Amino acid sequence: MTEANGSNGVNPDKDLNAENLPGRRGDQGEPIRVQRGMFGANNGGDTTGYGGLVRPVRLPGQATRPYGGWFDEVADELEGALEEQSLLPENAIEKTVVDRDELTFHIAREHLPRVARTLRDDPALRFELCTGVSGVHFPGDKGRELHAVYHLRSITHGRVLRLEVSAPDDDPHIPSIVDVYPTNDWHERETYDFFGLIFDGHPALTRIMMPDDWQGFPQRKDYPLGGIPVEYKGAQIPAPDQRRSYS
């Protein structure tokens, strides 16, 4: 019998692999840090009830062949097309991940434009549309703390996949693919604005949401919680770092 919350009666605190908990990976994947508490509180100020939570945070690991479905077809075609361009696939594709029935190619950043163009132009691939790039910050993923995730769609073949590229905090440069997917123009600007990823070759890489003179990148996980007070109907609401603190 399935319960209303879709848990199938599984207690998520007892089973790390419960299907209703997409963030749990059990012992699989690449560990990058250990989560203590729900929100990082360290002085007993956590009133959420999750202060005693201790669990590893893992990224999905390398998949092994066969990947299943059309994933193998796309992987074979991409590798073959790169070889035809005298580029060894293992130099461009750092790893292939199949997680929750979704396909992600992790690409070496210097080869991103060529891989993107190949995925767009090869007749057997034809991923004509990039619906944007998302930034992610993993401070515990040493040497590759900043990630850019591209979402590609093939209208011709009805398929969806991701490209993921990483860069270290101290060298946050990734080639722009606006020449390949012009709709990425504003998406790359937003990712730069919030995460500080510098897209080399972008035609006008400026802030798009924050003021031009804003200091720092607000969606990095090590960005301090703070802001400016807000007036609302005559009431003064303090900045977040002046409200009740959990740490």
PDB file of C-alpha atoms in Angstrom:
ATOM      1  CA  MET A   1       0.000   0.000   0.000  1.00  0.00           C
ATOM      2  CA  THR A   2       1.390   3.390  -0.988  1.00  0.00           C
ATOM      3  CA  GLU A   3       1.085   6.190   1.528  1.00  0.00           C
ATOM      4  CA  ALA A   4      -0.077   9.681   0.565  1.00  0.00           C
ATOM      5  CA  ASN A   5       3.486  11.012   0.575  1.00  0.00           C
ATOM      6  CA  GLY A   6       4.634   8.348  -1.872  1.00  0.00           C
ATOM      7  CA  SER A   7       7.024   6.715   0.613  1.00  0.00           C
ATOM      8  CA  ASN A   8       5.603   3.183   0.283  1.00  0.00           C
ATOM      9  CA  GLY A   9       5.780   2.921   4.050  1.00  0.00           C
ATOM     10  CA  VAL A  10       9.582   3.317   4.087  1.00  0.00           C
ATOM     11  CA  ASN A  11      11.028   5.268   6.966  1.00  0.00           C
ATOM     12  CA  PRO A  12      13.568   7.590   5.273  1.00  0.00           C
ATOM     13  CA  ASP A  13      15.592   7.746   8.503  1.00  0.00           C
ATOM     14  CA  LYS A  14      16.090   3.972   8.318  1.00  0.00           C
ATOM     15  CA  ASP A  15      16.670   3.463   4.603  1.00  0.00           C
ATOM     16  CA  LEU A  16      19.223   5.713   2.860  1.00  0.00           C
ATOM     17  CA  ASN A  17      18.075   4.391  -0.512  1.00  0.00           C
ATOM     18  CA  ALA A  18      14.380   5.187  -0.056  1.00  0.00           C
ATOM     19  CA  GLU A  19      12.953   6.059  -3.480  1.00  0.00           C
ATOM     20  CA  ASN A  20      11.175   9.139  -2.159  1.00  0.00           C
ATOM     21  CA  LEU A  21      14.516  10.727  -1.212  1.00  0.00           C
ATOM     22  CA  PRO A  22      16.280  11.715  -4.455  1.00  0.00           C
ATOM     23  CA  GLY A  23      19.166  13.319  -2.565  1.00  0.00           C
ATOM     24  CA  ARG A  24      20.227  10.060  -0.888  1.00  0.00           C
ATOM     25  CA  ARG A  25      22.797   7.823  -2.597  1.00  0.00           C
ATOM     26  CA  GLY A  26      23.647   5.271   0.092  1.00  0.00           C
ATOM     27  CA  ASP A  27      27.283   4.233  -0.413  1.00  0.00           C
ATOM     28  CA  GLN A  28      27.372   5.065  -4.139  1.00  0.00           C
ATOM     29  CA  GLY A  29      29.021   8.001  -5.875  1.00  0.00           C
ATOM     30  CA  GLU A  30      31.897  10.361  -5.077  1.00  0.00           C
ATOM     31  CA  PRO A  31      31.918  11.741  -1.505  1.00  0.00           C
ATOM     32  CA  ILE A  32      32.712  15.451  -1.335  1.00  0.00           C
ATOM     33  CA  ARG A  33      31.797  16.344   2.252  1.00  0.00           C
ATOM     34  CA  VAL A  34      29.878  15.332   5.365  1.00  0.00           C
ATOM     35  CA  GLN A  35      26.672  17.214   6.130  1.00  0.00           C
ATOM     36  CA  ARG A  36      26.196  17.992   9.839  1.00  0.00           C
ATOM     37  CA  GLY A  37      22.827  19.446  10.719  1.00  0.00           C
ATOM     38  CA  MET A  38      20.360  20.754   8.173  1.00  0.00           C
ATOM     39  CA  PHE A  39      21.617  24.333   7.775  1.00  0.00           C
ATOM     40  CA  GLY A  40      25.169  24.277   9.111  1.00  0.00           C
ATOM     41  CA  ALA A  41      24.306  25.393  12.644  1.00  0.00           C
ATOM     42  CA  ASN A  42      27.156  24.602  15.023  1.00  0.00           C
ATOM     43  CA  ASN A  43      26.297  26.195  18.351  1.00  0.00           C
ATOM     44  CA  GLY A  44      23.055  24.487  19.284  1.00  0.00           C
ATOM     45  CA  GLY A  45      20.885  27.194  17.753  1.00  0.00           C
ATOM     46  CA  ASP A  46      19.237  24.906  15.207  1.00  0.00           C
ATOM     47  CA  THR A  47      15.547  24.708  16.109  1.00  0.00           C
ATOM     48  CA  THR A  48      14.550  22.654  13.046  1.00  0.00           C
ATOM     49  CA  GLY A  49      14.925  19.270  14.731  1.00  0.00           C
ATOM     50  CA  TYR A  50      17.673  18.262  12.305  1.00  0.00           C
ATOM     51  CA  GLY A  51      20.624  19.424  14.409  1.00  0.00           C
ATOM     52  CA  GLY A  52      21.837  15.869  14.916  1.00  0.00           C
ATOM     53  CA  LEU A  53      21.794  14.952  11.241  1.00  0.00           C
ATOM     54  CA  VAL A  54      25.097  13.510   9.992  1.00  0.00           C
ATOM     55  CA  ARG A  55      25.264  12.163   6.444  1.00  0.00           C
ATOM     56  CA  PRO A  56      27.741  12.089   3.546  1.00  0.00           C
ATOM     57  CA  VAL A  57      27.110  14.211   0.471  1.00  0.00           C
ATOM     58  CA  ARG A  58      28.009  12.379  -2.724  1.00  0.00           C
ATOM     59  CA  LEU A  59      28.029  13.216  -6.409  1.00  0.00           C
ATOM     60  CA  PRO A  60      26.990  10.459  -8.823  1.00  0.00           C
ATOM     61  CA  GLY A  61      29.933   8.433 -10.081  1.00  0.00           C
ATOM     62  CA  GLN A  62      31.047   7.108 -13.453  1.00  0.00           C
ATOM     63  CA  ALA A  63      28.524   4.844 -15.172  1.00  0.00           C
ATOM     64  CA  THR A  64      29.548   1.601 -16.857  1.00  0.00           C
ATOM     65  CA  ARG A  65      28.428   0.188 -20.196  1.00  0.00           C
ATOM     66  CA  PRO A  66      25.825  -0.562 -21.267  1.00  0.00           C
ATOM     67  CA  TYR A  67      24.140   2.660 -20.192  1.00  0.00           C
ATOM     68  CA  GLY A  68      20.756   1.533 -21.458  1.00  0.00           C
ATOM     69  CA  GLY A  69      18.213   2.824 -23.976  1.00  0.00           C
ATOM     70  CA  TRP A  70      19.432   5.446 -26.425  1.00  0.00           C
ATOM     71  CA  PHE A  71      22.256   6.557 -24.118  1.00  0.00           C
ATOM     72  CA  ASP A  72      24.725   4.106 -25.684  1.00  0.00           C
ATOM     73  CA  GLU A  73      23.788   5.242 -29.188  1.00  0.00           C
ATOM     74  CA  VAL A  74      24.446   8.882 -28.325  1.00  0.00           C
ATOM     75  CA  ALA A  75      27.688   8.090 -26.493  1.00  0.00           C
ATOM     76  CA  ASP A  76      28.978   6.002 -29.424  1.00  0.00           C
ATOM     77  CA  GLU A  77      28.073   8.653 -31.975  1.00  0.00           C
ATOM     78  CA  LEU A  78      29.643  11.467 -29.948  1.00  0.00           C
ATOM     79  CA  GLU A  79      32.867   9.530 -29.379  1.00  0.00           C
ATOM     80  CA  GLY A  80      33.055   8.588 -33.063  1.00  0.00           C
ATOM     81  CA  ALA A  81      32.448  12.171 -34.188  1.00  0.00           C
ATOM     82  CA  LEU A  82      35.195  13.468 -31.893  1.00  0.00           C
ATOM     83  CA  GLU A  83      37.629  10.865 -33.203  1.00  0.00           C
ATOM     84  CA  GLU A  84      36.870  12.031 -36.749  1.00  0.00           C
ATOM     85  CA  GLN A  85      38.049  15.477 -35.594  1.00  0.00           C
ATOM     86  CA  SER A  86      41.314  13.944 -34.288  1.00  0.00           C
ATOM     87  CA  LEU A  87      40.248  14.415 -30.677  1.00  0.00           C
ATOM     88  CA  LEU A  88      40.509  11.441 -28.376  1.00  0.00           C
ATOM     89  CA  PRO A  89      37.132  11.031 -26.622  1.00  0.00           C
ATOM     90  CA  GLU A  90      38.791  10.317 -23.271  1.00  0.00           C
ATOM     91  CA  ASN A  91      40.539  13.698 -23.452  1.00  0.00           C
ATOM     92  CA  ALA A  92      37.244  15.524 -23.905  1.00  0.00           C
ATOM     93  CA  ILE A  93      34.805  13.402 -21.875  1.00  0.00           C
ATOM     94  CA  GLU A  94      36.013  13.142 -18.291  1.00  0.00           C
ATOM     95  CA  LYS A  95      33.213  10.801 -17.259  1.00  0.00           C
ATOM     96  CA  THR A  96      29.735   9.732 -18.283  1.00  0.00           C
ATOM     97  CA  VAL A  97      27.053   9.641 -15.610  1.00  0.00           C
ATOM     98  CA  VAL A  98      23.698   7.900 -15.778  1.00  0.00           C
ATOM     99  CA  ASP A  99      21.698   8.824 -12.699  1.00  0.00           C
ATOM    100  CA  ARG A 100      17.928   8.557 -12.209  1.00  0.00           C
ATOM    101  CA  ASP A 101      17.501   7.680 -15.885  1.00  0.00           C
ATOM    102  CA  GLU A 102      19.257  10.866 -17.010  1.00  0.00           C
ATOM    103  CA  LEU A 103      22.453  11.168 -19.065  1.00  0.00           C
ATOM    104  CA  THR A 104      25.253  13.623 -18.265  1.00  0.00           C
ATOM    105  CA  PHE A 105      28.604  14.018 -19.999  1.00  0.00           C
ATOM    106  CA  HIS A 106      31.289  15.675 -17.862  1.00  0.00           C
ATOM    107  CA  ILE A 107      33.429  17.624 -20.321  1.00  0.00           C
ATOM    108  CA  ALA A 108      36.952  19.029 -19.957  1.00  0.00           C
ATOM    109  CA  ARG A 109      36.410  22.777 -20.114  1.00  0.00           C
ATOM    110  CA  GLU A 110      38.890  23.444 -22.927  1.00  0.00           C
ATOM    111  CA  HIS A 111      36.937  21.088 -25.203  1.00  0.00           C
ATOM    112  CA  LEU A 112      33.446  22.348 -24.341  1.00  0.00           C
ATOM    113  CA  PRO A 113      32.857  24.428 -27.539  1.00  0.00           C
ATOM    114  CA  ARG A 114      33.873  21.570 -29.836  1.00  0.00           C
ATOM    115  CA  VAL A 115      31.727  19.021 -27.973  1.00  0.00           C
ATOM    116  CA  ALA A 116      28.745  21.391 -27.984  1.00  0.00           C
ATOM    117  CA  ARG A 117      29.108  22.084 -31.707  1.00  0.00           C
ATOM    118  CA  THR A 118      29.392  18.363 -32.435  1.00  0.00           C
ATOM    119  CA  LEU A 119      26.258  17.603 -30.447  1.00  0.00           C
ATOM    120  CA  ARG A 120      24.427  20.340 -32.354  1.00  0.00           C
ATOM    121  CA  ASP A 121      25.593  19.583 -35.883  1.00  0.00           C
ATOM    122  CA  ASP A 122      26.063  15.814 -36.145  1.00  0.00           C
ATOM    123  CA  PRO A 123      22.983  14.417 -37.975  1.00  0.00           C
ATOM    124  CA  ALA A 124      22.748  11.434 -35.636  1.00  0.00           C
ATOM    125  CA  LEU A 125      22.825  13.684 -32.565  1.00  0.00           C
ATOM    126  CA  ARG A 126      21.169  17.003 -33.497  1.00  0.00           C
ATOM    127  CA  PHE A 127      20.847  18.601 -30.058  1.00  0.00           C
ATOM    128  CA  GLU A 128      19.660  21.846 -31.614  1.00  0.00           C
ATOM    129  CA  LEU A 129      18.533  23.616 -28.449  1.00  0.00           C
ATOM    130  CA  CYS A 130      20.381  24.595 -25.277  1.00  0.00           C
ATOM    131  CA  THR A 131      17.834  25.711 -22.714  1.00  0.00           C
ATOM    132  CA  GLY A 132      20.436  27.413 -20.549  1.00  0.00           C
ATOM    133  CA  VAL A 133      23.370  26.984 -18.218  1.00  0.00           C
ATOM    134  CA  SER A 134      23.071  26.632 -14.450  1.00  0.00           C
ATOM    135  CA  GLY A 135      25.825  27.357 -11.960  1.00  0.00           C
ATOM    136  CA  VAL A 136      26.531  25.124  -8.963  1.00  0.00           C
ATOM    137  CA  HIS A 137      29.006  25.657  -6.137  1.00  0.00           C
ATOM    138  CA  PHE A 138      30.431  22.684  -4.236  1.00  0.00           C
ATOM    139  CA  PRO A 139      33.035  24.106  -1.795  1.00  0.00           C
ATOM    140  CA  GLY A 140      33.978  20.557  -0.765  1.00  0.00           C
ATOM    141  CA  ASP A 141      34.701  19.396  -4.323  1.00  0.00           C
ATOM    142  CA  LYS A 142      38.352  20.410  -4.160  1.00  0.00           C
ATOM    143  CA  GLY A 143      39.890  21.594  -7.423  1.00  0.00           C
ATOM    144  CA  ARG A 144      36.527  21.735  -9.187  1.00  0.00           C
ATOM    145  CA  GLU A 145      34.391  23.774  -6.833  1.00  0.00           C
ATOM    146  CA  LEU A 146      32.459  25.594  -9.558  1.00  0.00           C
ATOM    147  CA  HIS A 147      30.269  23.672 -11.992  1.00  0.00           C
ATOM    148  CA  ALA A 148      28.407  24.836 -15.095  1.00  0.00           C
ATOM    149  CA  VAL A 149      25.563  22.563 -16.184  1.00  0.00           C
ATOM    150  CA  TYR A 150      24.152  22.846 -19.713  1.00  0.00           C
ATOM    151  CA  HIS A 151      20.761  21.389 -20.621  1.00  0.00           C
ATOM    152  CA  LEU A 152      20.517  20.244 -24.245  1.00  0.00           C
ATOM    153  CA  ARG A 153      17.449  19.084 -26.145  1.00  0.00           C
ATOM    154  CA  SER A 154      17.186  17.313 -29.489  1.00  0.00           C
ATOM    155  CA  ILE A 155      13.974  18.338 -31.170  1.00  0.00           C
ATOM    156  CA  THR A 156      14.772  16.018 -34.076  1.00  0.00           C
ATOM    157  CA  HIS A 157      15.171  12.894 -31.955  1.00  0.00           C
ATOM    158  CA  GLY A 158      13.156  13.843 -28.868  1.00  0.00           C
ATOM    159  CA  ARG A 159      16.061  13.454 -26.430  1.00  0.00           C
ATOM    160  CA  VAL A 160      17.471  15.416 -23.504  1.00  0.00           C
ATOM    161  CA  LEU A 161      20.944  15.322 -21.966  1.00  0.00           C
ATOM    162  CA  ARG A 162      23.311  17.435 -19.897  1.00  0.00           C
ATOM    163  CA  LEU A 163      26.858  18.653 -20.237  1.00  0.00           C
ATOM    164  CA  GLU A 164      28.680  19.469 -17.031  1.00  0.00           C
ATOM    165  CA  VAL A 165      31.946  21.398 -16.806  1.00  0.00           C
ATOM    166  CA  SER A 166      33.935  22.208 -13.689  1.00  0.00           C
ATOM    167  CA  ALA A 167      36.517  24.831 -12.757  1.00  0.00           C
ATOM    168  CA  PRO A 168      38.427  25.600  -9.553  1.00  0.00           C
ATOM    169  CA  ASP A 169      37.623  28.598  -7.377  1.00  0.00           C
ATOM    170  CA  ASP A 170      41.038  30.103  -8.110  1.00  0.00           C
ATOM    171  CA  ASP A 171      40.657  29.792 -11.904  1.00  0.00           C
ATOM    172  CA  PRO A 172      36.932  30.206 -12.654  1.00  0.00           C
ATOM    173  CA  HIS A 173      37.227  30.297 -16.452  1.00  0.00           C
ATOM    174  CA  ILE A 174      35.050  28.324 -18.896  1.00  0.00           C
ATOM    175  CA  PRO A 175      34.792  28.949 -22.667  1.00  0.00           C
ATOM    176  CA  SER A 176      31.577  30.619 -23.782  1.00  0.00           C
ATOM    177  CA  ILE A 177      29.333  28.664 -26.140  1.00  0.00           C
ATOM    178  CA  VAL A 178      27.247  31.642 -27.233  1.00  0.00           C
ATOM    179  CA  ASP A 179      28.663  31.148 -30.755  1.00  0.00           C
ATOM    180  CA  VAL A 180      27.143  27.651 -30.770  1.00  0.00           C
ATOM    181  CA  TYR A 181      23.945  28.389 -28.855  1.00  0.00           C
ATOM    182  CA  PRO A 182      23.167  32.144 -29.066  1.00  0.00           C
ATOM    183  CA  THR A 183      20.303  31.797 -26.556  1.00  0.00           C
ATOM    184  CA  ASN A 184      22.947  31.176 -23.878  1.00  0.00           C
ATOM    185  CA  ASP A 185      23.919  34.863 -23.936  1.00  0.00           C
ATOM    186  CA  TRP A 186      21.863  35.967 -20.925  1.00  0.00           C
ATOM    187  CA  HIS A 187      22.156  32.600 -19.168  1.00  0.00           C
ATOM    188  CA  GLU A 188      25.949  32.867 -19.108  1.00  0.00           C
ATOM    189  CA  ARG A 189      25.670  36.437 -17.833  1.00  0.00           C
ATOM    190  CA  GLU A 190      23.381  35.337 -14.997  1.00  0.00           C
ATOM    191  CA  THR A 191      25.699  32.461 -14.055  1.00  0.00           C
ATOM    192  CA  TYR A 192      28.624  34.882 -14.020  1.00  0.00           C
ATOM    193  CA  ASP A 193      26.632  37.352 -11.938  1.00  0.00           C
ATOM    194  CA  PHE A 194      25.643  34.874  -9.231  1.00  0.00           C
ATOM    195  CA  PHE A 195      28.536  32.385  -9.221  1.00  0.00           C
ATOM    196  CA  GLY A 196      31.527  34.273 -10.620  1.00  0.00           C
ATOM    197  CA  LEU A 197      32.134  31.854 -13.493  1.00  0.00           C
ATOM    198  CA  ILE A 198      33.934  33.762 -16.246  1.00  0.00           C
ATOM    199  CA  PHE A 199      32.826  32.687 -19.727  1.00  0.00           C
ATOM    200  CA  ASP A 200      35.774  33.482 -21.958  1.00  0.00           C
ATOM    201  CA  GLY A 201      34.707  34.822 -25.339  1.00  0.00           C
ATOM    202  CA  HIS A 202      31.269  36.005 -24.249  1.00  0.00           C
ATOM    203  CA  PRO A 203      30.330  39.127 -26.244  1.00  0.00           C
ATOM    204  CA  ALA A 204      29.362  41.237 -23.194  1.00  0.00           C
ATOM    205  CA  LEU A 205      29.967  39.488 -19.876  1.00  0.00           C
ATOM    206  CA  THR A 206      28.464  41.951 -17.398  1.00  0.00           C
ATOM    207  CA  ARG A 207      26.151  41.594 -14.436  1.00  0.00           C
ATOM    208  CA  ILE A 208      22.524  41.084 -15.354  1.00  0.00           C
ATOM    209  CA  MET A 209      20.707  40.963 -11.985  1.00  0.00           C
ATOM    210  CA  MET A 210      22.939  42.595  -9.373  1.00  0.00           C
ATOM    211  CA  PRO A 211      24.218  46.211  -9.502  1.00  0.00           C
ATOM    212  CA  ASP A 212      27.412  46.657 -11.499  1.00  0.00           C
ATOM    213  CA  ASP A 213      29.404  47.541  -8.373  1.00  0.00           C
ATOM    214  CA  TRP A 214      28.133  44.611  -6.273  1.00  0.00           C
ATOM    215  CA  GLN A 215      30.858  42.809  -4.351  1.00  0.00           C
ATOM    216  CA  GLY A 216      30.988  39.020  -4.542  1.00  0.00           C
ATOM    217  CA  PHE A 217      28.729  36.370  -6.030  1.00  0.00           C
ATOM    218  CA  PRO A 218      25.558  35.843  -3.982  1.00  0.00           C
ATOM    219  CA  GLN A 219      24.737  32.222  -4.855  1.00  0.00           C
ATOM    220  CA  ARG A 220      28.061  30.749  -3.854  1.00  0.00           C
ATOM    221  CA  LYS A 221      27.637  28.655  -0.738  1.00  0.00           C
ATOM    222  CA  ASP A 222      30.397  30.501   1.102  1.00  0.00           C
ATOM    223  CA  TYR A 223      28.808  33.896   0.431  1.00  0.00           C
ATOM    224  CA  PRO A 224      27.948  35.559   3.763  1.00  0.00           C
ATOM    225  CA  LEU A 225      24.285  35.705   4.707  1.00  0.00           C
ATOM    226  CA  GLY A 226      23.490  39.382   4.656  1.00  0.00           C
ATOM    227  CA  GLY A 227      21.849  42.166   2.766  1.00  0.00           C
ATOM    228  CA  ILE A 228      20.175  45.522   3.234  1.00  0.00           C
ATOM    229  CA  PRO A 229      17.175  46.415   5.386  1.00  0.00           C
ATOM    230  CA  VAL A 230      13.788  46.592   3.651  1.00  0.00           C
ATOM    231  CA  GLU A 231      10.901  48.919   4.409  1.00  0.00           C
ATOM    232  CA  TYR A 232       7.500  47.274   4.034  1.00  0.00           C
ATOM    233  CA  LYS A 233       4.295  49.201   4.754  1.00  0.00           C
ATOM    234  CA  GLY A 234       6.048  51.358   7.296  1.00  0.00           C
ATOM    235  CA  ALA A 235       7.780  48.450   9.028  1.00  0.00           C
ATOM    236  CA  GLN A 236      11.534  48.068   9.001  1.00  0.00           C
ATOM    237  CA  ILE A 237      12.702  44.519   8.217  1.00  0.00           C
ATOM    238  CA  PRO A 238      16.357  43.965   9.151  1.00  0.00           C
ATOM    239  CA  ALA A 239      18.877  42.463   6.784  1.00  0.00           C
ATOM    240  CA  PRO A 240      19.155  38.652   7.009  1.00  0.00           C
ATOM    241  CA  ASP A 241      22.450  38.756   8.891  1.00  0.00           C
ATOM    242  CA  GLN A 242      20.811  40.873  11.581  1.00  0.00           C
ATOM    243  CA  ARG A 243      17.912  38.523  12.171  1.00  0.00           C
ATOM    244  CA  ARG A 244      17.910  35.415  14.365  1.00  0.00           C
ATOM    245  CA  SER A 245      21.053  33.442  13.648  1.00  0.00           C
ATOM    246  CA  TYR A 246      21.431  29.670  13.659  1.00  0.00           C
ATOM    247  CA  SER A 247      25.206  29.742  13.843  1.00  0.00           C
TER     248      SER A 247
END
